[in-house]
Coordinates of C-alpha atoms and ligand atoms in Angstrom, one line a residue:
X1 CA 2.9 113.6 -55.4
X2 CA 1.6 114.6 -52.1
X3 CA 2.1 111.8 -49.1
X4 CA -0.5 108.4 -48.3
X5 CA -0.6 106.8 -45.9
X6 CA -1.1 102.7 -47.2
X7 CA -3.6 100.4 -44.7
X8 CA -3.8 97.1 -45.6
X9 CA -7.5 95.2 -44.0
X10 CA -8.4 92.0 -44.5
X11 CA -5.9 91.4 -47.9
X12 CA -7.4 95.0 -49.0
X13 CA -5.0 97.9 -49.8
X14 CA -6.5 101.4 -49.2
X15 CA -5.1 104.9 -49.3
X16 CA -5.7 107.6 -47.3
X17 CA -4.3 111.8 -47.7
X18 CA -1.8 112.8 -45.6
X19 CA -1.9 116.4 -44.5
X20 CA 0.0 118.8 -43.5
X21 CA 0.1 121.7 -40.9
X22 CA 1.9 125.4 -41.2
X23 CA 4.4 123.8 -38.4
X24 CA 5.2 120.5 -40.7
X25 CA 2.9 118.5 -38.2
X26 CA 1.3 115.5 -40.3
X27 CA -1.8 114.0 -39.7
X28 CA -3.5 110.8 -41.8
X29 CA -6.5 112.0 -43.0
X30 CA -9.2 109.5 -42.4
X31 CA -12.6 110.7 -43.2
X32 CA -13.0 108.4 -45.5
X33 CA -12.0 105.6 -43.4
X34 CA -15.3 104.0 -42.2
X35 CA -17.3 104.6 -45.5
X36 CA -14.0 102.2 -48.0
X37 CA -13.6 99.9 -45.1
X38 CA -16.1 99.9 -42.3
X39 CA -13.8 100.1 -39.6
X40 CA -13.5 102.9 -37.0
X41 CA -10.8 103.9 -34.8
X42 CA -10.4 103.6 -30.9
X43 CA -8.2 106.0 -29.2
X44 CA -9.0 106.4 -25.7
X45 CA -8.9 109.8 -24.4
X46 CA -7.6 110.9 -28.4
X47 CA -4.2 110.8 -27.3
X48 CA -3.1 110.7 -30.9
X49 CA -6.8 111.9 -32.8
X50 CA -6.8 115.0 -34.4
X51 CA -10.2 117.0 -33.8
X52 CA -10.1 119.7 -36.0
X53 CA -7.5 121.9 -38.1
X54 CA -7.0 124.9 -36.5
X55 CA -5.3 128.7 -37.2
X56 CA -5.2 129.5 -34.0
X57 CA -2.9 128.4 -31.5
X58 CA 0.0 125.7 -32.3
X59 CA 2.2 124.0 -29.6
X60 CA 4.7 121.9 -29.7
X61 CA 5.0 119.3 -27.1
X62 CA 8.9 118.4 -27.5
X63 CA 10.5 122.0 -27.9
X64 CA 8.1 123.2 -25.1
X65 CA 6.9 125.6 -27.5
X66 CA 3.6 127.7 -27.6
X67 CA 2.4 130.1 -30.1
X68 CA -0.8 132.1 -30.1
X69 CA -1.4 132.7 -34.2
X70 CA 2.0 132.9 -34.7
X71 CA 3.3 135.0 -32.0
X72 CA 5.3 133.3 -29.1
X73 CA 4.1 133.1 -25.4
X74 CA 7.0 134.3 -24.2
X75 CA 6.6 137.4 -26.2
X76 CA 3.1 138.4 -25.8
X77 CA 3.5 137.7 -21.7
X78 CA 6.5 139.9 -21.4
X79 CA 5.1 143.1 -24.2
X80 CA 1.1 142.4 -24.7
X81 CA -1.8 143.1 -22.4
X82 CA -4.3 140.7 -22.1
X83 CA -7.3 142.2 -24.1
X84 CA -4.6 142.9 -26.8
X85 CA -4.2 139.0 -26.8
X86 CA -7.6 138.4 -26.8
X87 CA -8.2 140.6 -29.7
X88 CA -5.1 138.5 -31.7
X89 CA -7.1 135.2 -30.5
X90 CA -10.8 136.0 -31.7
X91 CA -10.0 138.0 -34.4
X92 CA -6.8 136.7 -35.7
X93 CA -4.4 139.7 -35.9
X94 CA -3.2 141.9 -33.2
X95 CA -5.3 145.1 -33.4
X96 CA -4.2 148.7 -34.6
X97 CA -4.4 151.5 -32.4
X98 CA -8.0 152.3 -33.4
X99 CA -8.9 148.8 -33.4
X100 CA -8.1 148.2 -29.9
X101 CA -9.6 151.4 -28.4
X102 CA -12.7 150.3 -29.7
X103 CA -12.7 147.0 -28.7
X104 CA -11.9 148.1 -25.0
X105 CA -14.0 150.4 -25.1
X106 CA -17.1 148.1 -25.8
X107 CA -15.8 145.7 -23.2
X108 CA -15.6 148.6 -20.6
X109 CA -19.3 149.8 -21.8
X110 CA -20.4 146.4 -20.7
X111 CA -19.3 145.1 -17.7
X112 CA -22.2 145.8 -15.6
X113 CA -24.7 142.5 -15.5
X114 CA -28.3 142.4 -15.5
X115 CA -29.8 143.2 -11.4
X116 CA -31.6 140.0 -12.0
X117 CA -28.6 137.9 -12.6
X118 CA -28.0 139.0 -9.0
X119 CA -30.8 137.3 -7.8
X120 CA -30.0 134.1 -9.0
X121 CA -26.5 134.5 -7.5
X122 CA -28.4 135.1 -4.1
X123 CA -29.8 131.7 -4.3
X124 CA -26.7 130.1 -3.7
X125 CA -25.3 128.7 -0.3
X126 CA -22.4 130.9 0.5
X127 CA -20.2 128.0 0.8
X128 CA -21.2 127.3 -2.9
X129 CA -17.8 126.5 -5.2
X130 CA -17.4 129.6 -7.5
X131 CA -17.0 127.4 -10.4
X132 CA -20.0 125.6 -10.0
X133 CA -21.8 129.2 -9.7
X134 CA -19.6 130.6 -12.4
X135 CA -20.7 127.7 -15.3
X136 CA -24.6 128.2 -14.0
X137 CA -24.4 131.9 -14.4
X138 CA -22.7 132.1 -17.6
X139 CA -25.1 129.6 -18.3
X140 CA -28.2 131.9 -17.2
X141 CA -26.7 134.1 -19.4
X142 CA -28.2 132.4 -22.3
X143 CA -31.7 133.3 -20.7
X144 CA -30.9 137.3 -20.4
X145 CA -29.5 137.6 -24.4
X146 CA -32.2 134.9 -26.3
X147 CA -31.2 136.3 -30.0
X148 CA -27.9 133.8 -30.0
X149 CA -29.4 131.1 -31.9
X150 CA -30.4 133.7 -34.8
X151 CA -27.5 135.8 -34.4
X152 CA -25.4 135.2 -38.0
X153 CA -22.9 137.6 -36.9
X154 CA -20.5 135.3 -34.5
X155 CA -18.4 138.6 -33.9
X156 CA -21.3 139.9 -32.2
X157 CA -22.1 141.7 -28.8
X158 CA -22.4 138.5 -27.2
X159 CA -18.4 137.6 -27.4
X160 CA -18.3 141.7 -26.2
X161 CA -20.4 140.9 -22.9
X162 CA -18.7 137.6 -21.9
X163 CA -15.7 139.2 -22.1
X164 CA -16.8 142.2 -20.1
X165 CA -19.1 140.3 -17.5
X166 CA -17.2 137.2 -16.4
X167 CA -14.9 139.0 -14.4
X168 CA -17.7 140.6 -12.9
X169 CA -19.7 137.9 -11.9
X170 CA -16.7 136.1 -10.9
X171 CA -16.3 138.6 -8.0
X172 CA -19.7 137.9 -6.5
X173 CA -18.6 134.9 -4.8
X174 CA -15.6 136.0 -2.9
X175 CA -17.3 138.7 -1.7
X176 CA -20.8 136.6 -0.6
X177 CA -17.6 134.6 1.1
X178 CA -16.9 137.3 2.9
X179 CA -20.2 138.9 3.7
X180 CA -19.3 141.7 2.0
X181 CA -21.7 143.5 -0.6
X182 CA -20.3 143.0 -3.9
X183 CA -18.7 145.8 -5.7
X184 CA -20.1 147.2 -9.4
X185 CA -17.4 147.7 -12.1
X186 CA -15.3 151.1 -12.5
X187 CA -15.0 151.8 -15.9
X188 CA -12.6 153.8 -15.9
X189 CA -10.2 151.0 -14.5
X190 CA -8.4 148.8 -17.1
X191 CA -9.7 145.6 -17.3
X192 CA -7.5 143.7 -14.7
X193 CA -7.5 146.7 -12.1
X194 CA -11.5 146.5 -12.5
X195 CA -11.3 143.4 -11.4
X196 CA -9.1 143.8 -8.8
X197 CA -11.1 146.7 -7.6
X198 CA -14.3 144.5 -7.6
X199 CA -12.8 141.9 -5.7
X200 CA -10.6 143.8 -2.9
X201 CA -12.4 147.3 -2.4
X202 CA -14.7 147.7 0.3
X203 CA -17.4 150.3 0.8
X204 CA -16.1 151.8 4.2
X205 CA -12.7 153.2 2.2
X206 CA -10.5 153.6 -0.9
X207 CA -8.9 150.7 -2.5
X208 CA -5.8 151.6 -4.6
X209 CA -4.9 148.9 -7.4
X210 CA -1.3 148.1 -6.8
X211 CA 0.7 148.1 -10.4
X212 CA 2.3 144.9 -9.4
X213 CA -0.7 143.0 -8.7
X214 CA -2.6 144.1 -12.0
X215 CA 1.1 143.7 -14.1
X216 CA 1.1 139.9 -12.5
X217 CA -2.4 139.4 -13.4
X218 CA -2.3 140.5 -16.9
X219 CA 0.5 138.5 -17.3
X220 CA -1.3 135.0 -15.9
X221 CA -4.5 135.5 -17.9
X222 CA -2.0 136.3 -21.4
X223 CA -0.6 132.8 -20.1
X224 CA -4.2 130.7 -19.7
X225 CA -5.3 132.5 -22.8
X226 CA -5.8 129.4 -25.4
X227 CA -4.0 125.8 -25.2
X228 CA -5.5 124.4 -28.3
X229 CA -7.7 121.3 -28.1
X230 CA -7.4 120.8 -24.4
X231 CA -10.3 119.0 -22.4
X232 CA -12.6 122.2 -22.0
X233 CA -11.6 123.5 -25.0
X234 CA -12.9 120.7 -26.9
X235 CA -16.3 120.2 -24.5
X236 CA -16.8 124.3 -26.0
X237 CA -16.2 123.2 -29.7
X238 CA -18.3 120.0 -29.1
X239 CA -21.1 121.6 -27.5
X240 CA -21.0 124.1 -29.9
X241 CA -21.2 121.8 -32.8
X242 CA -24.9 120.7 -31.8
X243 CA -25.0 125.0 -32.7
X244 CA -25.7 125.2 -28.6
X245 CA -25.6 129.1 -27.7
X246 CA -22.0 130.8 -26.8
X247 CA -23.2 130.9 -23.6
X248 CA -24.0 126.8 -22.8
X249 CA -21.1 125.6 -24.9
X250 CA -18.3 128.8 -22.5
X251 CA -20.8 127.2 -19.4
X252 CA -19.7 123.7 -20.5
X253 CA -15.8 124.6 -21.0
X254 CA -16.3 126.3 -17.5
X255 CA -17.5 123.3 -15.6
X256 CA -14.7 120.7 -18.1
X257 CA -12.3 122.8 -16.5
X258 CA -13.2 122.9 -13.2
X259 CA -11.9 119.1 -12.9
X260 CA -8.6 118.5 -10.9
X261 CA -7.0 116.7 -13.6
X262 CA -7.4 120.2 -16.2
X263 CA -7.5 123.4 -14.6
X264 CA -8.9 122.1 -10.9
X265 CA -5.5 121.1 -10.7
X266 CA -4.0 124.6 -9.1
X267 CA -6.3 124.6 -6.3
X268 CA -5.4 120.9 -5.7
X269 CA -1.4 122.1 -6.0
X270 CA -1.4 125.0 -3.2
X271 CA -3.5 122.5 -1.1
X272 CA -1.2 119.6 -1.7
X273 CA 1.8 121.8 -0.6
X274 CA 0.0 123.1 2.2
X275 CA -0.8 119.9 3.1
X276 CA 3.2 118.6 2.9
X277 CA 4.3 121.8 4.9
X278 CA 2.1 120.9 7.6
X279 CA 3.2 117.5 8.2
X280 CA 6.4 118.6 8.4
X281 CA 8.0 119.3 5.0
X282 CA 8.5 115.5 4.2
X283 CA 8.6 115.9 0.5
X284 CA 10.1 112.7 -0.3
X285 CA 6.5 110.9 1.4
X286 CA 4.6 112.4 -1.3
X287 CA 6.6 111.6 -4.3
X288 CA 6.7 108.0 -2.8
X289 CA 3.2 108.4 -2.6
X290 CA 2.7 109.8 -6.1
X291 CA 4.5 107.0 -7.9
X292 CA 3.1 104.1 -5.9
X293 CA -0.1 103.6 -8.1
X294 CA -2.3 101.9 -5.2
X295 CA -2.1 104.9 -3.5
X296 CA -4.8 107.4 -5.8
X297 CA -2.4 110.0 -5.3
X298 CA -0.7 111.9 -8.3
X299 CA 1.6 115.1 -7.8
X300 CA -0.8 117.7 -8.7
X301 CA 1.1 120.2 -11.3
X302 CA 3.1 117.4 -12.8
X303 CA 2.7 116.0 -16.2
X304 CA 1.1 117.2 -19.4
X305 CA -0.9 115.4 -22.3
X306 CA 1.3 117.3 -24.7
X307 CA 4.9 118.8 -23.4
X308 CA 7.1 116.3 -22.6
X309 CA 10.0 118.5 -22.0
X310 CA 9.0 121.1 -20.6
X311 CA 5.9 123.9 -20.1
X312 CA 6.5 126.6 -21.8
X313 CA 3.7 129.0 -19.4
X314 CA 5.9 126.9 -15.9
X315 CA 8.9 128.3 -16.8
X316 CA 7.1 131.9 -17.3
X317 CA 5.4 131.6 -14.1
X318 CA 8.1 130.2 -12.2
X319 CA 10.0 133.4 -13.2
X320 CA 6.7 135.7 -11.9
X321 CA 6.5 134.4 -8.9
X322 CA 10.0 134.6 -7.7
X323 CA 9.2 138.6 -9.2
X324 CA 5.9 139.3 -7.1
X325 CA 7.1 137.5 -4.0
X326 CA 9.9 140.0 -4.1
X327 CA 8.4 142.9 -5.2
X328 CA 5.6 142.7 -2.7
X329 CA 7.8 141.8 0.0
X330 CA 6.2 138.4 0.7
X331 CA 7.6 135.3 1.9
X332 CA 5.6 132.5 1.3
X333 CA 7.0 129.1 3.2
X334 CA 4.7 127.2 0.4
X335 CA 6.9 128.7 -2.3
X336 CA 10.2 126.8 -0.9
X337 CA 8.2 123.2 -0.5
X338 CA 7.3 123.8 -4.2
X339 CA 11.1 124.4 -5.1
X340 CA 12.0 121.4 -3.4
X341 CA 9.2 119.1 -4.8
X342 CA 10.3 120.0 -8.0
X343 CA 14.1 119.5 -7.4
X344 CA 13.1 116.3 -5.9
X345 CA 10.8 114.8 -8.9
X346 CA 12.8 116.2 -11.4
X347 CA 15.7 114.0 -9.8
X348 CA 13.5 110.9 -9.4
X349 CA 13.7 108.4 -11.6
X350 CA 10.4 107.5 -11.9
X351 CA 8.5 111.1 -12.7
X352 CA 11.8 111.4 -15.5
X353 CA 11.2 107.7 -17.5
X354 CA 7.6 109.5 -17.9
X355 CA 8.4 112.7 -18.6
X356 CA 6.9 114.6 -15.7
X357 CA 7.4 118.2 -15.7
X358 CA 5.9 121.2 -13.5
X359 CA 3.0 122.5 -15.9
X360 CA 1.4 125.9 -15.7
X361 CA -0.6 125.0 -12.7
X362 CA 2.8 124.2 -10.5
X363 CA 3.6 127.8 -9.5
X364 CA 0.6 129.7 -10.7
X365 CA -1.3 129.1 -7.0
X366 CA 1.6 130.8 -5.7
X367 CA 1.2 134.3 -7.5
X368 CA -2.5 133.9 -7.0
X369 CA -2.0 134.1 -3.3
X370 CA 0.7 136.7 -3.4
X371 CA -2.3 138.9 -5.2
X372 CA -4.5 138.0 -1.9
X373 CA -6.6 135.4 -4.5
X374 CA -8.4 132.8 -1.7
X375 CA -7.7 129.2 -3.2
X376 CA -11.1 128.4 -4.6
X377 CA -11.0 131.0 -6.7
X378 CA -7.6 129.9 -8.2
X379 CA -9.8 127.6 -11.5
X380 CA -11.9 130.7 -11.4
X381 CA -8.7 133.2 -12.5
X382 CA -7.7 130.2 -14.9
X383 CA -11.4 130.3 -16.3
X384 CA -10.8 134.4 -16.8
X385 CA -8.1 134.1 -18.4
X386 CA -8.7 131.2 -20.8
X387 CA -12.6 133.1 -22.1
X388 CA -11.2 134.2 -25.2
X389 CA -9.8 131.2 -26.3
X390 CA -12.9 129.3 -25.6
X391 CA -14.1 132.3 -27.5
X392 CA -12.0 132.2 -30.7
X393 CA -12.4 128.0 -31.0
X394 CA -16.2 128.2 -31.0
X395 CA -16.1 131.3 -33.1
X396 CA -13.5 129.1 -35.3
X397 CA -15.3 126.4 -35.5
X398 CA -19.0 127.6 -36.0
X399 CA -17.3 129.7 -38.9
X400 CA -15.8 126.9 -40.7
X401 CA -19.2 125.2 -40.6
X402 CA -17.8 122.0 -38.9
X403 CA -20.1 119.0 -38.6
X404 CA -21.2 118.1 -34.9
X405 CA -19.2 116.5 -33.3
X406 CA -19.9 112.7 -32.5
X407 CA -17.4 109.5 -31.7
X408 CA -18.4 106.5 -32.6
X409 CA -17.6 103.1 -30.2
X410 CA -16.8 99.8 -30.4
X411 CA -19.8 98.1 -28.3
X412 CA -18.5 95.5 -25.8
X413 CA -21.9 94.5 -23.7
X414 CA -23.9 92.2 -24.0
X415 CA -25.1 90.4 -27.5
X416 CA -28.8 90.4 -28.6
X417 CA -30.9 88.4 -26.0
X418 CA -34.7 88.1 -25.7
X419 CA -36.1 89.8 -22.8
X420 CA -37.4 88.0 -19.8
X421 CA -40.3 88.1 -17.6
X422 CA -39.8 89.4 -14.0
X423 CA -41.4 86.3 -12.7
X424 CA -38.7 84.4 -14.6
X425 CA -36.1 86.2 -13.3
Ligands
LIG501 N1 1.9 112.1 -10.6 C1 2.2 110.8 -10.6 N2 2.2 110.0 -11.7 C2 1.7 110.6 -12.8 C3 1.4 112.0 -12.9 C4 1.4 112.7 -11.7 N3 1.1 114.0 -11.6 N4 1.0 112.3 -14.1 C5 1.1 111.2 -14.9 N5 1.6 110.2 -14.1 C6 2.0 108.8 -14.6 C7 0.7 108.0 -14.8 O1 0.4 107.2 -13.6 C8 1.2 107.1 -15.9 O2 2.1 106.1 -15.4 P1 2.2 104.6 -16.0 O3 2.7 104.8 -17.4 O4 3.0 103.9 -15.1 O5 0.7 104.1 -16.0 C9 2.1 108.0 -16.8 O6 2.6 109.0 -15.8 C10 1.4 108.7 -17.9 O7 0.2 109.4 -17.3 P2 -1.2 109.5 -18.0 O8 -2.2 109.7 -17.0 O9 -1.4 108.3 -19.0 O10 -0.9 110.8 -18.9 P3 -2.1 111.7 -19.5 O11 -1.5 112.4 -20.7 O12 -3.3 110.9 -19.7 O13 -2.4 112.7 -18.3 C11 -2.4 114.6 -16.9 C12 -1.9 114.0 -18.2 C13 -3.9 114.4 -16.7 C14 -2.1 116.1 -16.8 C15 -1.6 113.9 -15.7 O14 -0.2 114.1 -15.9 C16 -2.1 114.3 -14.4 O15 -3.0 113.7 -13.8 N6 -1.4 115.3 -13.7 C17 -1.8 115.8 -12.4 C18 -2.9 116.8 -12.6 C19 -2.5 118.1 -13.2 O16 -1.6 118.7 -12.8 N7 -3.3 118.6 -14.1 C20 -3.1 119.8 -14.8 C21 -2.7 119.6 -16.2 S1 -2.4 121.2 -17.0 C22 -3.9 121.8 -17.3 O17 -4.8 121.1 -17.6 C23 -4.1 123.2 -17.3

């Protein structure tokens, strides 16, 4: 007989499924719970609730392990390319030959975005935060390709031309921060060289892609691909559950992960060890500072809602950047405070009782600046990067037909009261 789990309420005994995933992770299946007993559950920030069952990315928090349908991280960083990984996310296999030739090939055949998009993007104050103009114009997106709502093919052209414009559109606000005319796509680059081309070439001269800086890149987007049901991963699915357009519910995950407690959190790193190199190096002031709680001050890069071991991605990246450093002859004094930090929390008491470990944001900022990446566009390359697992969830989820999404709450305010009068006030 397959496992319950027993609750007993109120002298009551009730039953409810337990399932069970392809890993052996095991969930209590409560659907039922509200309708046999009329409770509900709280669970603050659903450290322990279960959104969804999913097929396409499982991680496991304890080993440090994470798998992209079946296939490890470690793996697909060192042998895939990142639209090869975005195929296996969406689509659930990794392509054939022919399969990924014509899937490049669309995404190449699109990259160039609407002249009117442009004019929107003028309206923007130069100092604007690419994030914020990266969710409204993948937002305004919705406005230049209407047929979503009716589209009943979620395989369609519209997960083709996120895929092929993002990077574009990402570009425009480095190079408005310059004041520099932004560049239109190449297509005969690959797609991280495109990008790299859009970004650093100007119009007065040639701009080679250097191999290193487009093998680095393809290997941090591979690592932001999907994370499962992370904080904008689950804003995309819950959006898209109301059967919001692609384009508001990828907007949405944009603007979830903009916050420096998800993917804000690599700007905030480099800044944070900018900040400790120029008041001297004092590491241990920080830490001190991180664990004193008063202070509002948390070691950005440390700790994880899931691995408490270790990041699988950290260890990856730490590896990279000691790799691109080298390779393009850089030496970044940032890099050695980083080394230290880490040396120094892993060591402290406090960050260990908690299992505090560098995450994927810890050493990413690093590469990024190696590649000549400015540091507001660090969430931007994360927001690259992650697209097609936004992608594959909401395709996931809109195909399994789930219900909207909606919590329920336990009300604490105030009990029924009559209104009063102004005057009586
Ligand atoms: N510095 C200092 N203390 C920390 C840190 C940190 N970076 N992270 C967690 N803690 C402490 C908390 O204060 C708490 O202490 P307590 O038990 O004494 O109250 C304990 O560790 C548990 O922390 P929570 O906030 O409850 O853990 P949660 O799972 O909710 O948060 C999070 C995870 C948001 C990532 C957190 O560790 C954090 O804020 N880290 C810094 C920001 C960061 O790097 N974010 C990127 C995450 S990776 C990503 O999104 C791509």
């Amino acid at each position: 007989m397959s496992q319950v789990a027993e609750l007993t309420l109120d002298g009551k005994s009730y039953q409810f499924p337990v399932i069970e995933g392809s890993e052996k992770e095991k969930a209590i299946d409560i659907a039922k719970l509200r309708d046999q007993t009329s409770y509900i559950t709280i669970d603050a920030g659903y450290k322990n609730t279960g959104a969804t069952q999913s097929a396409i990315t499982f991680l496991d928090g304890e080993n440090g392990v994470l798998n992209y349908r079946g296939y490890s991280i470690e793996d697909l960083a060192e042998k895939a390319s990142f639209l090869e990984v975005a195929y296996l996310l969406i689509f659930g296999e990794l392509p054939t030959e022919k399969e990924y030739a014509d899937f490049e090939y669309e995404i190449r055949t699109h990259t160039l975005v609407n002249e009117d998009m442009r004019k929107i993007f003028e309206g923007f104050p130069v100092n604007a935060h690419p994030m914020g103009v990266l969710s409204s114009l993948v937002s305004a997106m919705s406005a230049f390709y209407p047929d979503t709502q009716d589209s009943p093919d979620l395989t369609s052209l519209h997960i083709i031309r996120l895929l092929a414009k993002l990077p574009t559109i990402a570009t425009w606000s480095y190079k408005k921060s310059q004041g520099h005319p932004v560049n239109y796509p190449q297509n005969d680059l690959d797609y991280c060289s495109n990008f790299l081309n859009m970004m650093f070439a100007l119009p007065v001269g040639a701009y080679d892609v250097d191999p290193v800086v487009a093998k680095a890149l393809n290997k941090l987007l591979i690592l932001h691909a999907d994370h499962e049901q992370n904080c904008s991963t689950s804003t995309v699915r819950l959006v898209g559950s109301s059967h919001a357009n692609i384009y508001s519910s990828i907007s949405a995950g944009i603007s979830a992960l903009w916050g420096p407690l998800h993917g804000g959190a690599n700007q905030e790193v480099i800044e944070m060890l900018e900040a400790i190199k120029n008041d001297g190096g004092d590491i241990q002031k920080y830490i001190d500072m991180a664990k004193d709680k008063s202070s509002g001050f948390r070691l950005f890069g440390f700790g994880h809602r899931v691995y408490k071991n270790f990041d699988p991605r950290a260890r990856i990246i730490k590896k990279a950047a000691d790799d691109v450093l080298n390779k393009l002859g850089i030496k970044d004094p940032v890099l050695e405070i980083a080394q230290k930090l880490e040396k120094a929390a892993l060591e402290d008491e406090y960050f260990v009782k908690r299992k505090l470990y560098p995450n994927v944001d810890f050493y990413s900022g690093i590469i990024y600046r190696a590649l000549g990446i400015p540091t507001n566009m660090f969430t931007v390359m994360f927001a690259i990067g992650r697209l097609p697992g936004w992608i594959a969830q909401w395709k996931e989820m809109r195909t399994n037909k789930e219900p909207i999404g909606r919590p329920r709450q336990v009300y604490v305010g105030p009990a029924k009261r009559d209104y009063v009068a102004m005057s009586d006030r």
